[in-house]
PDB file of C-alpha atoms in Angstrom:
ATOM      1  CA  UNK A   1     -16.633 -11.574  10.730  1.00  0.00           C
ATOM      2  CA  UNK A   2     -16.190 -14.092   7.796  1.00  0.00           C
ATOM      3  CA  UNK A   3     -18.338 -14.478   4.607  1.00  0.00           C
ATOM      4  CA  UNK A   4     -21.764 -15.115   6.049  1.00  0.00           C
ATOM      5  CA  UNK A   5     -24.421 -13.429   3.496  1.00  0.00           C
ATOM      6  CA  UNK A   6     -27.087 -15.898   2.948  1.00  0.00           C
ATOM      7  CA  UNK A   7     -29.534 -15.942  -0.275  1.00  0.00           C
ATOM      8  CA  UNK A   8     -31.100 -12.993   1.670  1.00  0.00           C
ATOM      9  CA  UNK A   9     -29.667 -11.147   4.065  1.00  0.00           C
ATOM     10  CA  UNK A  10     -30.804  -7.999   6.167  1.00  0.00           C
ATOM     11  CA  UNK A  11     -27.360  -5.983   7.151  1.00  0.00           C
ATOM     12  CA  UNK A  12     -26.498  -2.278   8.281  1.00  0.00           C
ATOM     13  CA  UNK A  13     -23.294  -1.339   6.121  1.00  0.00           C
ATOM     14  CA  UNK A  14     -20.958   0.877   8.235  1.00  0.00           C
ATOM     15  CA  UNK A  15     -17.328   2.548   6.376  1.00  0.00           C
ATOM     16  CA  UNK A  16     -13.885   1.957   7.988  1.00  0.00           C
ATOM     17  CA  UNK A  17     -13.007   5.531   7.331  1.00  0.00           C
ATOM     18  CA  UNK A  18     -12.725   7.525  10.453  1.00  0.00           C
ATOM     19  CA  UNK A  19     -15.229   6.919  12.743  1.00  0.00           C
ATOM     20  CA  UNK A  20     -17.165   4.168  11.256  1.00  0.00           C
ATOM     21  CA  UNK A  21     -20.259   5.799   9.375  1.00  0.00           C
ATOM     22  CA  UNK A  22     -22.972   4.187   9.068  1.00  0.00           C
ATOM     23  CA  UNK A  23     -24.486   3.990   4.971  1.00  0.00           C
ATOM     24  CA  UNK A  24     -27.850   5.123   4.234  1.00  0.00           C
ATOM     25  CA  UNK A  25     -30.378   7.193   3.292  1.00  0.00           C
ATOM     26  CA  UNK A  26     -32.400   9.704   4.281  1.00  0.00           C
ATOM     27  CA  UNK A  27     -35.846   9.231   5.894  1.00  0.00           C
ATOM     28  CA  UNK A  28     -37.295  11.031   2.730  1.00  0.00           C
ATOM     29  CA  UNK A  29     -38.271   8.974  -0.369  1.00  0.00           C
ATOM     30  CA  UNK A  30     -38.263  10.533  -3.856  1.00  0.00           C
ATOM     31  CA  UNK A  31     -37.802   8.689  -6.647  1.00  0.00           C
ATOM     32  CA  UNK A  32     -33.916   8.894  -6.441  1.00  0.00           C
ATOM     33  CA  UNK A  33     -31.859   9.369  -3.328  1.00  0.00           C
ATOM     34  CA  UNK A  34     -28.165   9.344  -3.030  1.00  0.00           C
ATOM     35  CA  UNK A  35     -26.959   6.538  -0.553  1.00  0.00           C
ATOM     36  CA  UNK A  36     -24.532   8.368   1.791  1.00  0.00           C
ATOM     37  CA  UNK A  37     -22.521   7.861   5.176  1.00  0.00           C
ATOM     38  CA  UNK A  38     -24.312   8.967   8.106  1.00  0.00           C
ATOM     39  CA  UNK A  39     -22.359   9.982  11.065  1.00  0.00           C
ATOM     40  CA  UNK A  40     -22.591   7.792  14.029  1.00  0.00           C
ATOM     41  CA  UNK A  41     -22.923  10.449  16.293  1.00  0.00           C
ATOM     42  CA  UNK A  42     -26.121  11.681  14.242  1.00  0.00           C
ATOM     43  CA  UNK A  43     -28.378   9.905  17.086  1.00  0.00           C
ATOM     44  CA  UNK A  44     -29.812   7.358  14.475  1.00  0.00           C
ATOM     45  CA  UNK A  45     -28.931   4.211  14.990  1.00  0.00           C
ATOM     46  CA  UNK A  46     -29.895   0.688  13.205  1.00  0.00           C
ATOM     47  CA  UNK A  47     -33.012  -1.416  14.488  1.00  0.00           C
ATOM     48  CA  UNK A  48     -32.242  -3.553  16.835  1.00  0.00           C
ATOM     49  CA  UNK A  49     -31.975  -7.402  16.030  1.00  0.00           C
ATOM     50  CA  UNK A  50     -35.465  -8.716  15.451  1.00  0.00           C
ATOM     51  CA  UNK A  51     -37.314  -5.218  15.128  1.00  0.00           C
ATOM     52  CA  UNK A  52     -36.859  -5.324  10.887  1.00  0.00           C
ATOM     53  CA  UNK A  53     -37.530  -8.274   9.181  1.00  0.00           C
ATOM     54  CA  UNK A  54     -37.182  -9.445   5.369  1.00  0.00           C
ATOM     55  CA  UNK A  55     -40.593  -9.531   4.295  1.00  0.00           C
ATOM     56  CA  UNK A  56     -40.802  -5.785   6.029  1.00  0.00           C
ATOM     57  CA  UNK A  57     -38.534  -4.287   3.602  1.00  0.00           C
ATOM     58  CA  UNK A  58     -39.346  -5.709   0.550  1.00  0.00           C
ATOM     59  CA  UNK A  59     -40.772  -3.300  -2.106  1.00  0.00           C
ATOM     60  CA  UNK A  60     -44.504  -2.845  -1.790  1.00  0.00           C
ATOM     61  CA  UNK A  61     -44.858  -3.542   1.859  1.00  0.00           C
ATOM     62  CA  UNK A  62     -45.538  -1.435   4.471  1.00  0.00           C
ATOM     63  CA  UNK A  63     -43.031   0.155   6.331  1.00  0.00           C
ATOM     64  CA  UNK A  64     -44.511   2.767   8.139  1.00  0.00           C
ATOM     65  CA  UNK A  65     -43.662   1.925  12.315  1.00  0.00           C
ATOM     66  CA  UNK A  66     -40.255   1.457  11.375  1.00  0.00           C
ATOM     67  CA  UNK A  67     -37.577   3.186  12.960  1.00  0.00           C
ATOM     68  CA  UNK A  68     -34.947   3.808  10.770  1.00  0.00           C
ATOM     69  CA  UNK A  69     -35.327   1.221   7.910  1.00  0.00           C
ATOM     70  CA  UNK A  70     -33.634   3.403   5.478  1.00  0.00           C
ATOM     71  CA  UNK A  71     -30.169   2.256   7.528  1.00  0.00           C
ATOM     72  CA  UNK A  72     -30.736  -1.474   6.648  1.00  0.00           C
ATOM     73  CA  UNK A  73     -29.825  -3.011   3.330  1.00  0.00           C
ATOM     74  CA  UNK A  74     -31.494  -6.285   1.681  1.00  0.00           C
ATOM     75  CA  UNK A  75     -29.133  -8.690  -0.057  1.00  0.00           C
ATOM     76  CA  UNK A  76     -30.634 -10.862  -2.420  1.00  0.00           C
ATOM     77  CA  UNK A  77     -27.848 -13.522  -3.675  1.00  0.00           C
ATOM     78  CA  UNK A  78     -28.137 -13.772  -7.827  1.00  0.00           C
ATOM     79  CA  UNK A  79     -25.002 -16.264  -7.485  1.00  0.00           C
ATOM     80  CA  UNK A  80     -22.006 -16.840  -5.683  1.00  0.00           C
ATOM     81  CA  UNK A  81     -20.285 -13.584  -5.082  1.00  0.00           C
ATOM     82  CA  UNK A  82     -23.098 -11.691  -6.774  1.00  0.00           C
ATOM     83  CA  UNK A  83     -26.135  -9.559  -5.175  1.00  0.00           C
ATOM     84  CA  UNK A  84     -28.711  -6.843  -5.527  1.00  0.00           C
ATOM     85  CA  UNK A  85     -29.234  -4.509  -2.809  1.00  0.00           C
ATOM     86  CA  UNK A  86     -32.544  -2.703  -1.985  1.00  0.00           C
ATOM     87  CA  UNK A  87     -32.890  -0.314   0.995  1.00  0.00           C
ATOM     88  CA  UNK A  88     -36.151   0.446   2.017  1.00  0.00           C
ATOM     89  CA  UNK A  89     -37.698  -0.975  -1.463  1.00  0.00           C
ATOM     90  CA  UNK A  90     -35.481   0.858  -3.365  1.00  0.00           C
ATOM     91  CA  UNK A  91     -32.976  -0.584  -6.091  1.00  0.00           C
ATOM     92  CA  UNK A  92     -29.413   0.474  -4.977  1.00  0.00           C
ATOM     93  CA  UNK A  93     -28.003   1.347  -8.720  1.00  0.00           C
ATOM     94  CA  UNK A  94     -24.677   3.203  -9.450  1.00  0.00           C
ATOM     95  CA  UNK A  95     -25.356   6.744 -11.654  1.00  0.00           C
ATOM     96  CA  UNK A  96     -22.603   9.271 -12.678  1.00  0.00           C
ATOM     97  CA  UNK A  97     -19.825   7.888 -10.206  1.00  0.00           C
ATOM     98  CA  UNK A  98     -22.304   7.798  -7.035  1.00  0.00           C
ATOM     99  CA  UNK A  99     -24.585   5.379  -5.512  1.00  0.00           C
ATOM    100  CA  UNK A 100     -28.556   5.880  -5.640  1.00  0.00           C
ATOM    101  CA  UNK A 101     -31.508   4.031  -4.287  1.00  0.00           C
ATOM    102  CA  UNK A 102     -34.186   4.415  -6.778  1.00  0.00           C
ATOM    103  CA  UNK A 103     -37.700   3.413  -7.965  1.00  0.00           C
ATOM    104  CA  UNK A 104     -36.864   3.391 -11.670  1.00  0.00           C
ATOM    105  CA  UNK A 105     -35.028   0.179 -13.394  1.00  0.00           C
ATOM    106  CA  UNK A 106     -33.747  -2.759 -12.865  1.00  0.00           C
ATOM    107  CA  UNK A 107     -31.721  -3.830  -9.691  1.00  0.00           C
ATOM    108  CA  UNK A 108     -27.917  -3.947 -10.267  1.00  0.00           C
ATOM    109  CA  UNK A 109     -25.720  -6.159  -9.204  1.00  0.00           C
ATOM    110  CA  UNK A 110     -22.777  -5.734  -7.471  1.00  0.00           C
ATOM    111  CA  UNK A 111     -20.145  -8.293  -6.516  1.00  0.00           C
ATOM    112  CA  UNK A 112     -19.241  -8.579  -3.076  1.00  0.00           C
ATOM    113  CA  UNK A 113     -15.472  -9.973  -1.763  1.00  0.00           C
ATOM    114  CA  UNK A 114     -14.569 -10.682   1.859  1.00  0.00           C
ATOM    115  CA  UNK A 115     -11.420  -9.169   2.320  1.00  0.00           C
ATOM    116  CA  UNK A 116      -9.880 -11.634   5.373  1.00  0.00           C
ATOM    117  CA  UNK A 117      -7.333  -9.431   5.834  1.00  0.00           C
ATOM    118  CA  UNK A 118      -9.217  -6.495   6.884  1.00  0.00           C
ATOM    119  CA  UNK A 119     -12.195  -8.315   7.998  1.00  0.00           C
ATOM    120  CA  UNK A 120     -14.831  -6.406   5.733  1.00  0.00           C
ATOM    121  CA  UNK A 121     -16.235  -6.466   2.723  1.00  0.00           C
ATOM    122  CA  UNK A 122     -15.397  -4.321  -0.699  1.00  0.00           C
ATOM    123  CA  UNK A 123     -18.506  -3.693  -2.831  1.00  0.00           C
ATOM    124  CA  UNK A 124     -17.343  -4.093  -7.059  1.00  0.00           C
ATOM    125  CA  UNK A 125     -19.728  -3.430  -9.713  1.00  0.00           C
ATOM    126  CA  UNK A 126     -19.649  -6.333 -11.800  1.00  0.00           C
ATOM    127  CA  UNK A 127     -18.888  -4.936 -14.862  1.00  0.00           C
ATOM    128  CA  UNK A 128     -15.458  -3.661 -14.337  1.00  0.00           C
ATOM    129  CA  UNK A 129     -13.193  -2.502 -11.882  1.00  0.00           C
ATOM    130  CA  UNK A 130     -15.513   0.577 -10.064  1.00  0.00           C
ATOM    131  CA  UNK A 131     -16.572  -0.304  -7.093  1.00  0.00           C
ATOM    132  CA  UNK A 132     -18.339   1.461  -3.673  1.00  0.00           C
ATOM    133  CA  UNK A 133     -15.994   4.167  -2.209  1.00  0.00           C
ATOM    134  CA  UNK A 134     -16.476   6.015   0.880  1.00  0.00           C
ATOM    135  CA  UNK A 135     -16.259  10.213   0.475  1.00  0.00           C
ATOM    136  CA  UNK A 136     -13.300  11.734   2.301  1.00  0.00           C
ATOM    137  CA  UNK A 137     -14.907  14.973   1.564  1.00  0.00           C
ATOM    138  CA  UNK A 138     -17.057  16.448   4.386  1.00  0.00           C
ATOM    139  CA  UNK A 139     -19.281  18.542   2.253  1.00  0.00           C
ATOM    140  CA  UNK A 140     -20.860  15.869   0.007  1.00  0.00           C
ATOM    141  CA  UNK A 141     -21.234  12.344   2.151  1.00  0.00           C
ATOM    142  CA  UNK A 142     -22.737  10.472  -1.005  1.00  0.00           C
ATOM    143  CA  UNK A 143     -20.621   6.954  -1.818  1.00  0.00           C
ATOM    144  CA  UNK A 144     -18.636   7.065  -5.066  1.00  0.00           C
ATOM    145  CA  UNK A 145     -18.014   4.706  -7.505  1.00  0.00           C
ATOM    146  CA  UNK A 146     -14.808   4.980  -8.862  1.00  0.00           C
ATOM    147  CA  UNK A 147     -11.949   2.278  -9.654  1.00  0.00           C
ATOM    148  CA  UNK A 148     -10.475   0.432  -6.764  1.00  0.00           C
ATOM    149  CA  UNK A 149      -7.421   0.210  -5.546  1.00  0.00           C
ATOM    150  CA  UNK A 150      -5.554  -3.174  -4.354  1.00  0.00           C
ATOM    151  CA  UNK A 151      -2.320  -3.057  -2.815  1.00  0.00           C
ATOM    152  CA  UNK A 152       0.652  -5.159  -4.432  1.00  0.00           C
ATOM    153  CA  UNK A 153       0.506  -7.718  -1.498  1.00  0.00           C
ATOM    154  CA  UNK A 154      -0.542 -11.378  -0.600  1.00  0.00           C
ATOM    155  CA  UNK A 155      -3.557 -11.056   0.856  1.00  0.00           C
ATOM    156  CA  UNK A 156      -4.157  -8.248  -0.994  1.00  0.00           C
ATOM    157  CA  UNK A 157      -4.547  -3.907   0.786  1.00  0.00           C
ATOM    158  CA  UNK A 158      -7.189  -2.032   0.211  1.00  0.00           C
ATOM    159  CA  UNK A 159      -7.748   1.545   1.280  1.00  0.00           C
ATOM    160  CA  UNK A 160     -10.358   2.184   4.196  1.00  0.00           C
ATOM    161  CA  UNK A 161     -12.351   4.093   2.351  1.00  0.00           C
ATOM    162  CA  UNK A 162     -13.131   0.674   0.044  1.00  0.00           C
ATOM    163  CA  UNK A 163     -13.939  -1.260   2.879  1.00  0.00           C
ATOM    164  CA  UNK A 164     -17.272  -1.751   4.313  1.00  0.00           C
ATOM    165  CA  UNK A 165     -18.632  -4.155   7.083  1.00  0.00           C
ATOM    166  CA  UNK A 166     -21.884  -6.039   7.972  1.00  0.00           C
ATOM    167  CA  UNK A 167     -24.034  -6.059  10.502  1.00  0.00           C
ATOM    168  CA  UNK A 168     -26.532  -8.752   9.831  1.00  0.00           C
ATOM    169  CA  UNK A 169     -29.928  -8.530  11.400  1.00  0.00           C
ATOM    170  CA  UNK A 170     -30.886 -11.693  12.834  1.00  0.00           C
ATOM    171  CA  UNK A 171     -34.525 -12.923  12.103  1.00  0.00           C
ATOM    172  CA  UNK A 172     -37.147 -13.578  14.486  1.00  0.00           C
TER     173      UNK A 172
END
């Protein structure tokens, strides 16, 4: 895996805590919904290559048809390290220490690093040093936001539960 997020890319993010979960959320949508990890052995799994497209999950489209949309993620570049992510036409936003997808306000934009060493990504917001952080606890699976941590090394550690990888949907 190496930096390859276009302008706009279609991905399923998975955690490198134990046993990979997939992030997401769920099939329901309010007008808020906490973005969480979803256990791989849940039985849902990400559309296949070619079955979800860009213009599909942009806001104000239809998605009914679509088996589980609500794992894949739309990255729309603002600049070079920079994006907004929408899942299922929803704004992903950071409230309170914990990642939404909601309806209401802008899109925020999160920076997003390649971290060679680990071959994933870590998710920043952009206006200080919080970024996306994957819940040890069992009980509540929502992503945190909370300050990240980088190892004192060259290339720099980061903790598995900061990491996140890609899986980028091709287009037909």
């Amino acid at each position: 895996m190496s930096n390859n997020l276009d302008s706009v890319t279609v991905a399923t993010i998975y955690s490198l805590t134990d046993g990979e979960p997939y992030v997401g959320i769920p099939p329901i949508l309010p007008a808020i919904v906490p973005v969480t990890l979803i256990d791989r052995d849940s039985g849902l799994q990400p559309p296949k290559a070619g079955q979800v497209s860009v213009a599909s999950l942009n806001p104000g489209t239809d998605h009914h048809g679509i088996d589980n949309v609500f794992l894949q993620f739309v990255f729309n570049r603002v600049n070079e390290n920079t994006y907004t992510l929408t899942v299922n036409g929803l704004h992903v936003v950071a409230r309170r220490g914990r990642l939404f997808a909601s309806v209401y306000g802008p899109p925020e934009q999160f920076r997003i690093t390649y971290a060679e060493r680990h071959n994933a990504y870590i998710i920043q917001k952009t206006d200080g040093p919080s970024g996306w952080v994957a819940p040890i606890d069992e009980e509540n699976r929502q992503i945190l936001i909370r300050p990240l941590i980088v190892g004192p090394s060259e290339p720099p550690f980061y903790p598995s539960t900061q990491l996140f990888r890609f899986v980028i949907s091709d287009e037909e």
